[in-house]
Each structure stands twice: as C-alpha cells, then as structure tokens.
C-alpha positions as protocol buffer text, in pm:
chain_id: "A"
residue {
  index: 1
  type: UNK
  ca { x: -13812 y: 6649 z: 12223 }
}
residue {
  index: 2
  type: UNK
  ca { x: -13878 y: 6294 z: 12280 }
}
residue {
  index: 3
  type: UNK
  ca { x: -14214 y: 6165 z: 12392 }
}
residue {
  index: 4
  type: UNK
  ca { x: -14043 y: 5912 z: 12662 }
}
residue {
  index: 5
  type: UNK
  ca { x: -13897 y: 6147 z: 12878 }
}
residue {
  index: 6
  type: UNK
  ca { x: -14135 y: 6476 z: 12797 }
}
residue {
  index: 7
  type: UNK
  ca { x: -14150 y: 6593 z: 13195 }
}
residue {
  index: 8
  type: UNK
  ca { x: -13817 y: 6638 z: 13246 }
}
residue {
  index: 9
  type: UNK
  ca { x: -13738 y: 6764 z: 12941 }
}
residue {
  index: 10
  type: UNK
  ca { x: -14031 y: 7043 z: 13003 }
}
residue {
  index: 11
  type: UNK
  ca { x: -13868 y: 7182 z: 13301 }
}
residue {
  index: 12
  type: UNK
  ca { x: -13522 y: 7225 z: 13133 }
}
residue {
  index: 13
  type: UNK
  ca { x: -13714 y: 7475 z: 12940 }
}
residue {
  index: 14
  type: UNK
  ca { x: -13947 y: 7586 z: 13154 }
}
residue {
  index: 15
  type: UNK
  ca { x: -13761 y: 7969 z: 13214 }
}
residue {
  index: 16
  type: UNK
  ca { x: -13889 y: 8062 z: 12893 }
}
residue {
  index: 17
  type: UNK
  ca { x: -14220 y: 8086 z: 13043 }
}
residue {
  index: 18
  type: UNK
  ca { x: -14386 y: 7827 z: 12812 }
}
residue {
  index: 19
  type: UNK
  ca { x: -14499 y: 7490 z: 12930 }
}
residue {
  index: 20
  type: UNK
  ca { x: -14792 y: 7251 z: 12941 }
}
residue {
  index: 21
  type: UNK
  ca { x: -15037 y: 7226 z: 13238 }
}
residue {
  index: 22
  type: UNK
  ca { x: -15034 y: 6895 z: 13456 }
}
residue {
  index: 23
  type: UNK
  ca { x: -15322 y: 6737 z: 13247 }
}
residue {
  index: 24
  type: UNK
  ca { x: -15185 y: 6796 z: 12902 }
}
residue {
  index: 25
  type: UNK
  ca { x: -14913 y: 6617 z: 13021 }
}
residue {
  index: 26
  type: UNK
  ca { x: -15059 y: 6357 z: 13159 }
}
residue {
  index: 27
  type: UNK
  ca { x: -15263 y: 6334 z: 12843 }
}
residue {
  index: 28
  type: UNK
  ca { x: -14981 y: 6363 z: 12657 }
}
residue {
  index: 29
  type: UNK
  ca { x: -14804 y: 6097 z: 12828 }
}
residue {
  index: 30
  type: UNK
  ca { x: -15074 y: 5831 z: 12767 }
}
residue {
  index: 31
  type: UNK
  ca { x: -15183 y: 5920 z: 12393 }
}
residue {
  index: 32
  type: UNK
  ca { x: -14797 y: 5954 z: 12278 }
}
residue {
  index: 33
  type: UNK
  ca { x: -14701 y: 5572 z: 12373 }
}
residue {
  index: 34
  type: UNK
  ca { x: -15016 y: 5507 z: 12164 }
}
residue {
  index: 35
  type: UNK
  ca { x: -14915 y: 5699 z: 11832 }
}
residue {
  index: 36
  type: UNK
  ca { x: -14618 y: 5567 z: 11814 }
}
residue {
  index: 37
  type: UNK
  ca { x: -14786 y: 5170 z: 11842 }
}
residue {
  index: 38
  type: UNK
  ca { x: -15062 y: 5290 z: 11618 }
}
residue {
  index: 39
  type: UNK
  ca { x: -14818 y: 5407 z: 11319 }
}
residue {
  index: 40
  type: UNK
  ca { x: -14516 y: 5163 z: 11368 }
}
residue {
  index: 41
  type: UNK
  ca { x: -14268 y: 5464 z: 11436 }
}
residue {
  index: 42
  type: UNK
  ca { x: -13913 y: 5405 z: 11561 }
}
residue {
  index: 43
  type: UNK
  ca { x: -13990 y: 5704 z: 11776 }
}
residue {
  index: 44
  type: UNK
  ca { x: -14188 y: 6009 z: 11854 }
}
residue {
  index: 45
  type: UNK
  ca { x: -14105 y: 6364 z: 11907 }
}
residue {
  index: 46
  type: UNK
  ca { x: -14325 y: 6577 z: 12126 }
}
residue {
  index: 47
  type: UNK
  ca { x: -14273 y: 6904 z: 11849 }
}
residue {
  index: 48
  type: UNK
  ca { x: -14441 y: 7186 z: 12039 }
}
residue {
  index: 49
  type: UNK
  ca { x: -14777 y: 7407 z: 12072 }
}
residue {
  index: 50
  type: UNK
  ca { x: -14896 y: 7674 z: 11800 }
}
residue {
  index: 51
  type: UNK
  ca { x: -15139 y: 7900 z: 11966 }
}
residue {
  index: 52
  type: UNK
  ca { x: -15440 y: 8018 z: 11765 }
}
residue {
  index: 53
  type: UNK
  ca { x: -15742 y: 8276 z: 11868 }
}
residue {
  index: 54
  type: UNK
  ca { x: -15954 y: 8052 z: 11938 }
}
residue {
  index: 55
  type: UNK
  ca { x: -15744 y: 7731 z: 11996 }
}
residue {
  index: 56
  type: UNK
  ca { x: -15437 y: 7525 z: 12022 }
}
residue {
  index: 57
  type: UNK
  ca { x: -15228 y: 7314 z: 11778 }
}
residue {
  index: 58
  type: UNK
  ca { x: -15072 y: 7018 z: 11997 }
}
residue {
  index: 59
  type: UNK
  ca { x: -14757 y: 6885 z: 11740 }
}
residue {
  index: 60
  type: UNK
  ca { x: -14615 y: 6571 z: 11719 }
}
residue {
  index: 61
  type: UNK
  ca { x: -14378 y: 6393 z: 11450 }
}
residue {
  index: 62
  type: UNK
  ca { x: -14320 y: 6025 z: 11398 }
}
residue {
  index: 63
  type: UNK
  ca { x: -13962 y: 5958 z: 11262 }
}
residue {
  index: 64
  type: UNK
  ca { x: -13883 y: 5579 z: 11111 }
}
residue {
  index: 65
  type: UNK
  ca { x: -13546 y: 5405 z: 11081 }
}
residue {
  index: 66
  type: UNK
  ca { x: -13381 y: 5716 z: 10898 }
}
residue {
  index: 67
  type: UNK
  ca { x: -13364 y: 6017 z: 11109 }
}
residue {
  index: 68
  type: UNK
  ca { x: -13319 y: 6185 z: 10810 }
}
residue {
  index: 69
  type: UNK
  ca { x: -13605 y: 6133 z: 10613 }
}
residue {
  index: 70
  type: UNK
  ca { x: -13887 y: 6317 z: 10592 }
}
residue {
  index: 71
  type: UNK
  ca { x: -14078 y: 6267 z: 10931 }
}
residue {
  index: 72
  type: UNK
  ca { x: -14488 y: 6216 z: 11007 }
}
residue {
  index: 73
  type: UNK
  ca { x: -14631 y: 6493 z: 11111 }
}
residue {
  index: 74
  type: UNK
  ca { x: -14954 y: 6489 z: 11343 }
}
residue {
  index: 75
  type: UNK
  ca { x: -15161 y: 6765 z: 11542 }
}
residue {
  index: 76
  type: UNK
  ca { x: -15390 y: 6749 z: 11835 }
}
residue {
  index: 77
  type: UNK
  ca { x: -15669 y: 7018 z: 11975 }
}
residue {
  index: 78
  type: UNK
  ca { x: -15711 y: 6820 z: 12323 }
}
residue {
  index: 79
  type: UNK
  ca { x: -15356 y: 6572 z: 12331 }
}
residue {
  index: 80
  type: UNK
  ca { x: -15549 y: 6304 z: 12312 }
}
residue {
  index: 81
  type: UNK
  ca { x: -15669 y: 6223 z: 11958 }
}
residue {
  index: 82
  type: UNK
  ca { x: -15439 y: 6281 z: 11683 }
}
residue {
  index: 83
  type: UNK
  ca { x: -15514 y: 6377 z: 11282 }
}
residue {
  index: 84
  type: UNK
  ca { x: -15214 y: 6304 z: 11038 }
}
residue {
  index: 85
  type: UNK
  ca { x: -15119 y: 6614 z: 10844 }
}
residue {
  index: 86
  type: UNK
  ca { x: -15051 y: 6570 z: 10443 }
}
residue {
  index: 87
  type: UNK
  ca { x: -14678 y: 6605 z: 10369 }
}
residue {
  index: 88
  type: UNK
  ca { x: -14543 y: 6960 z: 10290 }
}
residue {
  index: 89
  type: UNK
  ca { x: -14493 y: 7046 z: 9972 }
}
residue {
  index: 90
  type: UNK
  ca { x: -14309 y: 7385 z: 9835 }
}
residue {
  index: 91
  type: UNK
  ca { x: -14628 y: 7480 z: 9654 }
}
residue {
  index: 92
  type: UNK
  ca { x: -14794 y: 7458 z: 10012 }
}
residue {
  index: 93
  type: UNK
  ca { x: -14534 y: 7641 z: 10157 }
}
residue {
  index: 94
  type: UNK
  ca { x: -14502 y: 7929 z: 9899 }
}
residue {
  index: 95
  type: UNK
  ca { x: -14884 y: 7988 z: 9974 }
}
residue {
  index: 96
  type: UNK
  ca { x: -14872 y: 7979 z: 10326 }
}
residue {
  index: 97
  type: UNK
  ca { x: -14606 y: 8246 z: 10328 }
}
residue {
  index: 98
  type: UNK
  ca { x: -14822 y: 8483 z: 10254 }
}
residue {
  index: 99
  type: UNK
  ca { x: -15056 y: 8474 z: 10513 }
}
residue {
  index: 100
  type: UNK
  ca { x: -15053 y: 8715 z: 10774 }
}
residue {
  index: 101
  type: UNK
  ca { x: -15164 y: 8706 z: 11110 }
}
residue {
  index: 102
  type: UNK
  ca { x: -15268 y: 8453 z: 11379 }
}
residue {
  index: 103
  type: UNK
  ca { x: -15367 y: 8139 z: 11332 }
}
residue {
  index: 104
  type: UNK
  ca { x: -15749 y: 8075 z: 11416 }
}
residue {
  index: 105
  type: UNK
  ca { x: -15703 y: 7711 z: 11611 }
}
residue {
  index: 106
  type: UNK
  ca { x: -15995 y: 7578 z: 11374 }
}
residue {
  index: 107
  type: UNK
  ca { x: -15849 y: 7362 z: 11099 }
}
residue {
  index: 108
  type: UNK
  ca { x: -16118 y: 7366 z: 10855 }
}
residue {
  index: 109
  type: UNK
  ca { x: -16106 y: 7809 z: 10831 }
}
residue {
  index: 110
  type: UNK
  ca { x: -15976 y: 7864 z: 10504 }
}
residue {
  index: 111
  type: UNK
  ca { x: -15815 y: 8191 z: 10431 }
}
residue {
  index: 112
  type: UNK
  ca { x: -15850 y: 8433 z: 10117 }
}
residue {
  index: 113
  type: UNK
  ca { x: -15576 y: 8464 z: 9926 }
}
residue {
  index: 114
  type: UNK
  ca { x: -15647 y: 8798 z: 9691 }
}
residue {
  index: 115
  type: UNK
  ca { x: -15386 y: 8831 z: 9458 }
}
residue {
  index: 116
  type: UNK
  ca { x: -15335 y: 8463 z: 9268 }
}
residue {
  index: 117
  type: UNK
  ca { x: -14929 y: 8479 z: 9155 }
}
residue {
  index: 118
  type: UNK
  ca { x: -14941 y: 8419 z: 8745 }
}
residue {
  index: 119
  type: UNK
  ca { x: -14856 y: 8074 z: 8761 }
}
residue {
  index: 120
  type: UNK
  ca { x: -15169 y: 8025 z: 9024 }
}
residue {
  index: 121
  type: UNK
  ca { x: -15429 y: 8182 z: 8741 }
}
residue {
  index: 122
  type: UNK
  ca { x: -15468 y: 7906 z: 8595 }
}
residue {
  index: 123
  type: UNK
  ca { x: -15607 y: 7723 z: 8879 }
}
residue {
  index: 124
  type: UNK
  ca { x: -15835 y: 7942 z: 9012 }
}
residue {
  index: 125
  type: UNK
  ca { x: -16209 y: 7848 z: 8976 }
}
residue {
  index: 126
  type: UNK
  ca { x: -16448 y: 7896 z: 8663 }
}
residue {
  index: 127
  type: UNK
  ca { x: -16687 y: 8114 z: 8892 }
}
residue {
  index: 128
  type: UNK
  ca { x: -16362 y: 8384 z: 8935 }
}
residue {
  index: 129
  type: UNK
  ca { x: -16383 y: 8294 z: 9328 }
}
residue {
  index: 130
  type: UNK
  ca { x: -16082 y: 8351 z: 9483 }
}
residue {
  index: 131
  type: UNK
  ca { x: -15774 y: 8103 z: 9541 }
}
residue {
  index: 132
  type: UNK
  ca { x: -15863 y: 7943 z: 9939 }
}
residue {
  index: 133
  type: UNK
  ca { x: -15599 y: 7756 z: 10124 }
}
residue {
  index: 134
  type: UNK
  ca { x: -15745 y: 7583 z: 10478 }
}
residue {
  index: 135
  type: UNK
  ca { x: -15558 y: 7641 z: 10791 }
}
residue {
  index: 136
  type: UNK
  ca { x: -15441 y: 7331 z: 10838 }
}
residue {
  index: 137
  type: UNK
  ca { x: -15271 y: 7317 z: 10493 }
}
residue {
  index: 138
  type: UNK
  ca { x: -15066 y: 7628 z: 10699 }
}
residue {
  index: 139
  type: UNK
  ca { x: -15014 y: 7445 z: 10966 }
}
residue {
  index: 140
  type: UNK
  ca { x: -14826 y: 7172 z: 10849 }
}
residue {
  index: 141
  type: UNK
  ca { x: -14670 y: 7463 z: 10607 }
}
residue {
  index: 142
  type: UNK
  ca { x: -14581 y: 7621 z: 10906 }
}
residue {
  index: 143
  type: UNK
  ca { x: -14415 y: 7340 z: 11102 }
}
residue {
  index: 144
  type: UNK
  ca { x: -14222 y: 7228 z: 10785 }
}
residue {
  index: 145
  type: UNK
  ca { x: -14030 y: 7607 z: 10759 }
}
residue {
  index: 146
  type: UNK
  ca { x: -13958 y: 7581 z: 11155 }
}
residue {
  index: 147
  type: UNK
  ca { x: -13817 y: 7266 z: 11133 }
}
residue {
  index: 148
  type: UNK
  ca { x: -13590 y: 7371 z: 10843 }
}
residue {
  index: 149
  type: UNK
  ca { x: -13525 y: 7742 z: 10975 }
}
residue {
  index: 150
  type: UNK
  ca { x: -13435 y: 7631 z: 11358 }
}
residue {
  index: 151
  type: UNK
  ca { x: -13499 y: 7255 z: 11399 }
}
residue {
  index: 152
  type: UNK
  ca { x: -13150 y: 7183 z: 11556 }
}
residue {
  index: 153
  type: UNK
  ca { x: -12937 y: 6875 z: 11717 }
}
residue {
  index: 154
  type: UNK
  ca { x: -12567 y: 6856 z: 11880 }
}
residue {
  index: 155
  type: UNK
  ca { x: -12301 y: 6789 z: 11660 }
}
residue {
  index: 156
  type: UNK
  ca { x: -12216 y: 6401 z: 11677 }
}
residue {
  index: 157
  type: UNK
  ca { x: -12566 y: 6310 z: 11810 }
}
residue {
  index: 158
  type: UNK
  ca { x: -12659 y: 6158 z: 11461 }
}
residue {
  index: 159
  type: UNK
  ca { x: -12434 y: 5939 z: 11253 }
}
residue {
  index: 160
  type: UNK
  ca { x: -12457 y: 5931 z: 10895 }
}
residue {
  index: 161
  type: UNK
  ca { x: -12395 y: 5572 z: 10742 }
}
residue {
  index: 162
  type: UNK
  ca { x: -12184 y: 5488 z: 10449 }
}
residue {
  index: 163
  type: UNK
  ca { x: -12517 y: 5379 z: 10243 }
}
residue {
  index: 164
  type: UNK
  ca { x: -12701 y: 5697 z: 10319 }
}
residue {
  index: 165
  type: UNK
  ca { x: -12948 y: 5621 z: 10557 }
}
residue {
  index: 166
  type: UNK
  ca { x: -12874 y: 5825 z: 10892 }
}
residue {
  index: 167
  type: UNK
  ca { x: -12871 y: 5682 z: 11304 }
}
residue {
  index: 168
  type: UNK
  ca { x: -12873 y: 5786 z: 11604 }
}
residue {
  index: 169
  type: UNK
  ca { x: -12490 y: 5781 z: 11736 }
}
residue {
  index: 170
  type: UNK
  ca { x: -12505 y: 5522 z: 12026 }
}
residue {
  index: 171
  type: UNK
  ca { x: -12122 y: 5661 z: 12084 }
}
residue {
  index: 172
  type: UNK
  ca { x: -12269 y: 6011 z: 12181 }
}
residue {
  index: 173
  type: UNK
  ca { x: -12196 y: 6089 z: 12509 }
}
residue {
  index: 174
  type: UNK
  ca { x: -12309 y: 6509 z: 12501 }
}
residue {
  index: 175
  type: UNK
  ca { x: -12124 y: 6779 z: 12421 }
}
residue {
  index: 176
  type: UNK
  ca { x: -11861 y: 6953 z: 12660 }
}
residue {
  index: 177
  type: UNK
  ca { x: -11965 y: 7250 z: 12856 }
}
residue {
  index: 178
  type: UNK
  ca { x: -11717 y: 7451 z: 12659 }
}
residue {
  index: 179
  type: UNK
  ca { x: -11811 y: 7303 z: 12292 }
}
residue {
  index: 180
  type: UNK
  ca { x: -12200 y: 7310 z: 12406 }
}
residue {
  index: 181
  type: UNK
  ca { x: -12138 y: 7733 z: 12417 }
}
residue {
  index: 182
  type: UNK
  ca { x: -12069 y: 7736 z: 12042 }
}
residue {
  index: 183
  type: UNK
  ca { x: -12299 y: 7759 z: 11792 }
}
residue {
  index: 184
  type: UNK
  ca { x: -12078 y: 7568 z: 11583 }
}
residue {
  index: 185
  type: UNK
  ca { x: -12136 y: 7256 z: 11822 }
}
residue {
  index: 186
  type: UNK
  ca { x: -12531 y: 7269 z: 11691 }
}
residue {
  index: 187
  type: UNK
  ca { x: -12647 y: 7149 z: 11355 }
}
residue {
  index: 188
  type: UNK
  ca { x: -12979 y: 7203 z: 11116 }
}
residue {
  index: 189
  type: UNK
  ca { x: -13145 y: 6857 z: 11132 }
}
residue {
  index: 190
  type: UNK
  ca { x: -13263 y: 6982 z: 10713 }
}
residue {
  index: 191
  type: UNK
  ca { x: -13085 y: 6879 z: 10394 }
}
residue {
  index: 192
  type: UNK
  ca { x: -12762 y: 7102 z: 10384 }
}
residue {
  index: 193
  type: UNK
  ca { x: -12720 y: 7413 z: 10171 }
}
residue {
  index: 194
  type: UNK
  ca { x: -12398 y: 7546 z: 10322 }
}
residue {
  index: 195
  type: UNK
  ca { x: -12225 y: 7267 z: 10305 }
}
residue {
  index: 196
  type: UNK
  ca { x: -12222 y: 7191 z: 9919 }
}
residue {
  index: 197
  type: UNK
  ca { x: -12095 y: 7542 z: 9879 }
}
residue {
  index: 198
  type: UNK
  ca { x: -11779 y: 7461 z: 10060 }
}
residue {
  index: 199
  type: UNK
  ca { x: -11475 y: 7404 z: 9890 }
}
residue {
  index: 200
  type: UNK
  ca { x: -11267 y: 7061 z: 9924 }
}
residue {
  index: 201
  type: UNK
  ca { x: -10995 y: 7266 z: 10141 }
}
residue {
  index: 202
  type: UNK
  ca { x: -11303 y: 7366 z: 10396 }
}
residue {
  index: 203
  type: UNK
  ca { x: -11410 y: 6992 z: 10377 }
}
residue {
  index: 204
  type: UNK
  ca { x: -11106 y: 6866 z: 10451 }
}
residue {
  index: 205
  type: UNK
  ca { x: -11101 y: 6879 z: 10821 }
}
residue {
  index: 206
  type: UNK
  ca { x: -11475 y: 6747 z: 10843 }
}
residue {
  index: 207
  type: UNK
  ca { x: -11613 y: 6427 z: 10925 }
}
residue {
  index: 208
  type: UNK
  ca { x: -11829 y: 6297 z: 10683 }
}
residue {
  index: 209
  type: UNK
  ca { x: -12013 y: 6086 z: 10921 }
}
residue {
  index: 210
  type: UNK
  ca { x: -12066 y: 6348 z: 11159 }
}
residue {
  index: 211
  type: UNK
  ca { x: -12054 y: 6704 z: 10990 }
}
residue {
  index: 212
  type: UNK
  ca { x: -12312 y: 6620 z: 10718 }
}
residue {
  index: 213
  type: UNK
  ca { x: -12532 y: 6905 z: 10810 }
}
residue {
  index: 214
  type: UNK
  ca { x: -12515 y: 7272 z: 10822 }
}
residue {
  index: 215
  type: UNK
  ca { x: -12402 y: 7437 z: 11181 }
}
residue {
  index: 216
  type: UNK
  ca { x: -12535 y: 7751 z: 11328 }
}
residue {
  index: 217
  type: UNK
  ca { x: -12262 y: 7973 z: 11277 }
}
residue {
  index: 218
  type: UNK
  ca { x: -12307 y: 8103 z: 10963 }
}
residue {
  index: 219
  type: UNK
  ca { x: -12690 y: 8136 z: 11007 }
}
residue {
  index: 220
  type: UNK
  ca { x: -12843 y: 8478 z: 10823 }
}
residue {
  index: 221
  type: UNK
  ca { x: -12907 y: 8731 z: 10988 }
}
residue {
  index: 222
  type: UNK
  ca { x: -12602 y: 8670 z: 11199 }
}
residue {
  index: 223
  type: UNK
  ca { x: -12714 y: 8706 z: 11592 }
}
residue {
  index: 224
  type: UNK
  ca { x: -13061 y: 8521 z: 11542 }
}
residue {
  index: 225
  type: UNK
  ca { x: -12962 y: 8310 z: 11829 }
}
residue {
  index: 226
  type: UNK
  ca { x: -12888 y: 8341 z: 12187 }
}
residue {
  index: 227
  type: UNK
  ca { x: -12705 y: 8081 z: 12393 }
}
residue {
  index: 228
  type: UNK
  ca { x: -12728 y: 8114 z: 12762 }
}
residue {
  index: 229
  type: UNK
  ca { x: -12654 y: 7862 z: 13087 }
}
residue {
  index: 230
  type: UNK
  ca { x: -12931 y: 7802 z: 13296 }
}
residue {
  index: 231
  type: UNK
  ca { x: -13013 y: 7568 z: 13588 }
}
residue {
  index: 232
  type: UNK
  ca { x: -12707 y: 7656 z: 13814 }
}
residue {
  index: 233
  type: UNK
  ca { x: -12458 y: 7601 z: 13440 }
}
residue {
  index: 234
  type: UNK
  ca { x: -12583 y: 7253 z: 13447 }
}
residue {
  index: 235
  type: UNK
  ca { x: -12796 y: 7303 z: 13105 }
}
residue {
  index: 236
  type: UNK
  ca { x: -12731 y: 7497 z: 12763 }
}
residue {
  index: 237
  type: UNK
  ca { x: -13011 y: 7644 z: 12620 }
}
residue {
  index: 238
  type: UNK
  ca { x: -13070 y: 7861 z: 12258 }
}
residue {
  index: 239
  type: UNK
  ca { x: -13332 y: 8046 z: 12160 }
}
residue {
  index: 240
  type: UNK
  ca { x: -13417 y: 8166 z: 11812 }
}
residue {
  index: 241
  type: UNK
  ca { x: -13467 y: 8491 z: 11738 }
}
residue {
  index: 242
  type: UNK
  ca { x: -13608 y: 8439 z: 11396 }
}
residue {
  index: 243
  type: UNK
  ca { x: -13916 y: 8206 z: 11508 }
}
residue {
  index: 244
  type: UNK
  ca { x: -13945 y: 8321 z: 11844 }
}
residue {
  index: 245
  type: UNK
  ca { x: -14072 y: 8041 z: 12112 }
}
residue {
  index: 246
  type: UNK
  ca { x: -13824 y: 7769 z: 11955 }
}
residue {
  index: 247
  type: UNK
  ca { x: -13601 y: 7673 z: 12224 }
}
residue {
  index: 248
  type: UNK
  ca { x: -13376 y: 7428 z: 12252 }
}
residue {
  index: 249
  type: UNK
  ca { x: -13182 y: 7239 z: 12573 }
}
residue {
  index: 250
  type: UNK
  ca { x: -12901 y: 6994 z: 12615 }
}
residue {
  index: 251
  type: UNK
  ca { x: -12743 y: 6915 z: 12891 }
}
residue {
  index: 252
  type: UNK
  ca { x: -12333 y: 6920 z: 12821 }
}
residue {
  index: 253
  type: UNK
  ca { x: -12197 y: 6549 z: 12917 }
}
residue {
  index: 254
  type: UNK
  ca { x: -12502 y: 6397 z: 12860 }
}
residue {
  index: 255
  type: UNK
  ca { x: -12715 y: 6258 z: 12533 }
}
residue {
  index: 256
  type: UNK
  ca { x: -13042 y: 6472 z: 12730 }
}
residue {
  index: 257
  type: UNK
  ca { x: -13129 y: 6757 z: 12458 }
}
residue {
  index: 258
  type: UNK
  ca { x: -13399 y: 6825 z: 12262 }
}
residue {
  index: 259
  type: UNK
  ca { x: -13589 y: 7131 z: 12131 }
}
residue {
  index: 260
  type: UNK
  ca { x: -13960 y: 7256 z: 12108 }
}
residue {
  index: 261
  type: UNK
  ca { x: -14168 y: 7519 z: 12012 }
}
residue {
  index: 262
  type: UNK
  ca { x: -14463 y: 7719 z: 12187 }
}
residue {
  index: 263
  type: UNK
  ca { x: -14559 y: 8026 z: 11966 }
}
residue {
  index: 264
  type: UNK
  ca { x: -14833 y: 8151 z: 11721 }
}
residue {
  index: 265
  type: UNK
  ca { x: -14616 y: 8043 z: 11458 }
}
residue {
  index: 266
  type: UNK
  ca { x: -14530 y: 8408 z: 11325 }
}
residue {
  index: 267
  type: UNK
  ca { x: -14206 y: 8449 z: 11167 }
}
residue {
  index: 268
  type: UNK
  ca { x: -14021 y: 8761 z: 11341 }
}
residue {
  index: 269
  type: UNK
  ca { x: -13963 y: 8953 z: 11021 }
}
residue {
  index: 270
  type: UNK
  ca { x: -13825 y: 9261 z: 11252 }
}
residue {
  index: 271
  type: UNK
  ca { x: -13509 y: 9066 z: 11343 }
}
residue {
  index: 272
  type: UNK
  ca { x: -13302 y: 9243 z: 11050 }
}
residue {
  index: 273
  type: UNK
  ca { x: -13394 y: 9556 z: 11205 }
}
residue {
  index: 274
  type: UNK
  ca { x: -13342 y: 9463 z: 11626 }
}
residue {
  index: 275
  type: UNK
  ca { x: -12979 y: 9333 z: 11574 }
}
C-alpha cells in the first residue's frame, strides 16, 4: 500500500486483526518519506510485516518509472533504519522453498539445508559441510513468491504503454461496487502466464493496454480467495487463502486500494485439502 497515505489505508484493513501500533506508524511515517529521497524512487509501497520468533521483518519496496519492473526491496527490525535486500533470483527461491518453519527475526541465522539437490553437489564445500542459506536470503525469497502468488491491483489501475514500459492510469477512477465483487476485476501485478496461453479468439475482446496481466479467476486451487464488503459496503476487501495474512482493500469509485501482508510468511500448503 502506499507509504503517503499508510493510516488510512491501515484501518480499511484493520478487521483482519493485523495492524501496526501508534509508534510504528509514526516511525513509519517519518523514515518512509526518507527512503524514498534517499534512493530516488518514483514511489514507495509500505509491503507488510513477517513475524519471526524472536523478531519482526518491517517490508518496504521502492518502484521507479515502470511499475512493472522489478521493484527494490528493503526490510526494517525497528521502521526506522532500512537494509536493501539483494534481488531474487530462482536459484534463491528454489532453496528457500524448502525450508520449513518460522522465521527466526535475526537475519544473519543461516539454516541447514541436509539434502544438496544433484545440481547443488557441486557447490558444496571441500570440508563436506553442509549447503547454508542465511535468513535473509529467505526473506527476500519469501517476499518475491508473495508478490507473484497474491500481489494484486484493480483492473484498469495500471496502463500499459505502446513501448512497453507500464503507468499508473491517471484515467482510473475505481472500480464499480458490482465489478469490485469479481475476481475477474483484480489482476496479478507479475509477468503473465495465463495470458500467453490464450488463444487469439479469447484475446479478442481484451484490451491490450489494460488486460496485460493475469486476473484472479482462474487462480489454482480454485476458492483460494475470499471477497467480502466491509465498512458498512463502502470497501471491498480479499483475502488469500494460499498465503494467509495477504489482504487486500479498494474502495469501489475511488483510485484508494492497496494490499499488505502481516504473517510468518508460511505458505498454507493445507488449502488443497480445506476447499
């Protein structure tokens, strides 16, 4: 959600039970103005929380002229100082998979991984210690299959340009109440997979400015999200299933909407098996 209006946006999701107390955001509210000065970004998203035993991950994400590029990702134990996480790659996301568990909050713990894959053998040390990935290679691991899995926006709230580079749609005026039901009306802010699959009949009726990302609908297992009206009908909110503590708002008739995330970042592999 977006740093500059982060206390109203909170209590739009606030039913969930998840929040921030009144000095993280007020220390979020200074330091946020200041990352986004410090690294020249067009803007700065206010990602979410992942909870650890011993400590807190504090997420934010820097995003330059195109929304669609890769964005800067940056964590936080306190909200006030901020360390820039490496970019993810899939070798750093294929290892963090298969760690189980809770995260510890301490970024330097590195975790055991005891069976190398084959192609991993040949990296592991001379001395025949084990294969060690630190936490805070999972972390940004972590954030980068969130974003992908459930990192959502309304359909027409980003424009793609002929060139390639993709902008915020100053035409977007929110969705109606009826459209803002559908999951349809919500699309993966991720590079499309759906989409190429479709034949030129299916594409005929699309936008290519507009529908150049996958929607919800077709999202596996079918019935990972749940779209309910909250605030008196006044606000639309969806909550994933999958990666539970990602929720996401937006107010129909409006350009307010946003989403975050406050969980242990656990995947909810049981899902399959509750629907």
């Amino acid at each position: 959600m977006e740093a500059s209006c982060l206390g109203a946006a909170l209590e739009l999701v606030s039913s969930g039970g998840a929040g921030l107390s009144p000095e993280k955001r007020a220390a979020l509210g200074a330091s946020l103005p200041l990352l986004r000065r410090d690294y020249r970004f067009q803007r700065v998203w206010f990602w979410g929380r992942i909870q650890g035993l011993r400590g807190a991950y504090y997420v934010a994400e820097g995003m330059g002229a195109d929304l669609a590029a890769p964005r800067s990702r940056l964590y936080s134990l306190n909200c006030v100082e901020w360390n820039l996480l490496p970019p993810a790659s899939g070798e750093m996301v294929a290892r963090a998979e298969a760690l189980k568990g809770r995260f510890q909050g301490d970024p330097s713990f590195e975790y055991e991984l005891g069976e190398a894959k084959a192609e991993d053998e040949e990296k592991l040390p001379e001395d025949g210690q084990e294969l060690v990935i630190k936490e805070e290679i999972r972390l940004v691991a972590t954030i980068e299959q969130i974003d992908k899995a459930v990192g959502i926006i309304p359909r027409g709230s980003f424009v793609k340009t002929p060139l390639g580079p993709v902008h915020e749609n100053r035409n977007f005026e929110g969705l109606s109440l009826t459209e803002a039901k559908k999951l349809s009306s919500y699309f993966h802010l991720a590079e499309p997979v759906n989409l190429k699959n479709k034949t030129l009949l299916e594409k005929a009726d699309l936008d290519p400015s507009t529908d150049f990302l996958d929607s919800l609908e077709h999202d596996i297992p079918k019935g990972s999200w749940t779209v309910q009206l909250e605030k008196g009908g006044m606000v639309v909110v969806l909550r994933s299933l999958l990666w539970l503590g990602l929720t996401f708002y937006h107010v129909p008739m409006t350009k307010q909407y946003g989403y975050v995330y406050f969980g242990t970042g656990e995947k909810n592999l049981d899902l399959p098996f509750m629907l």
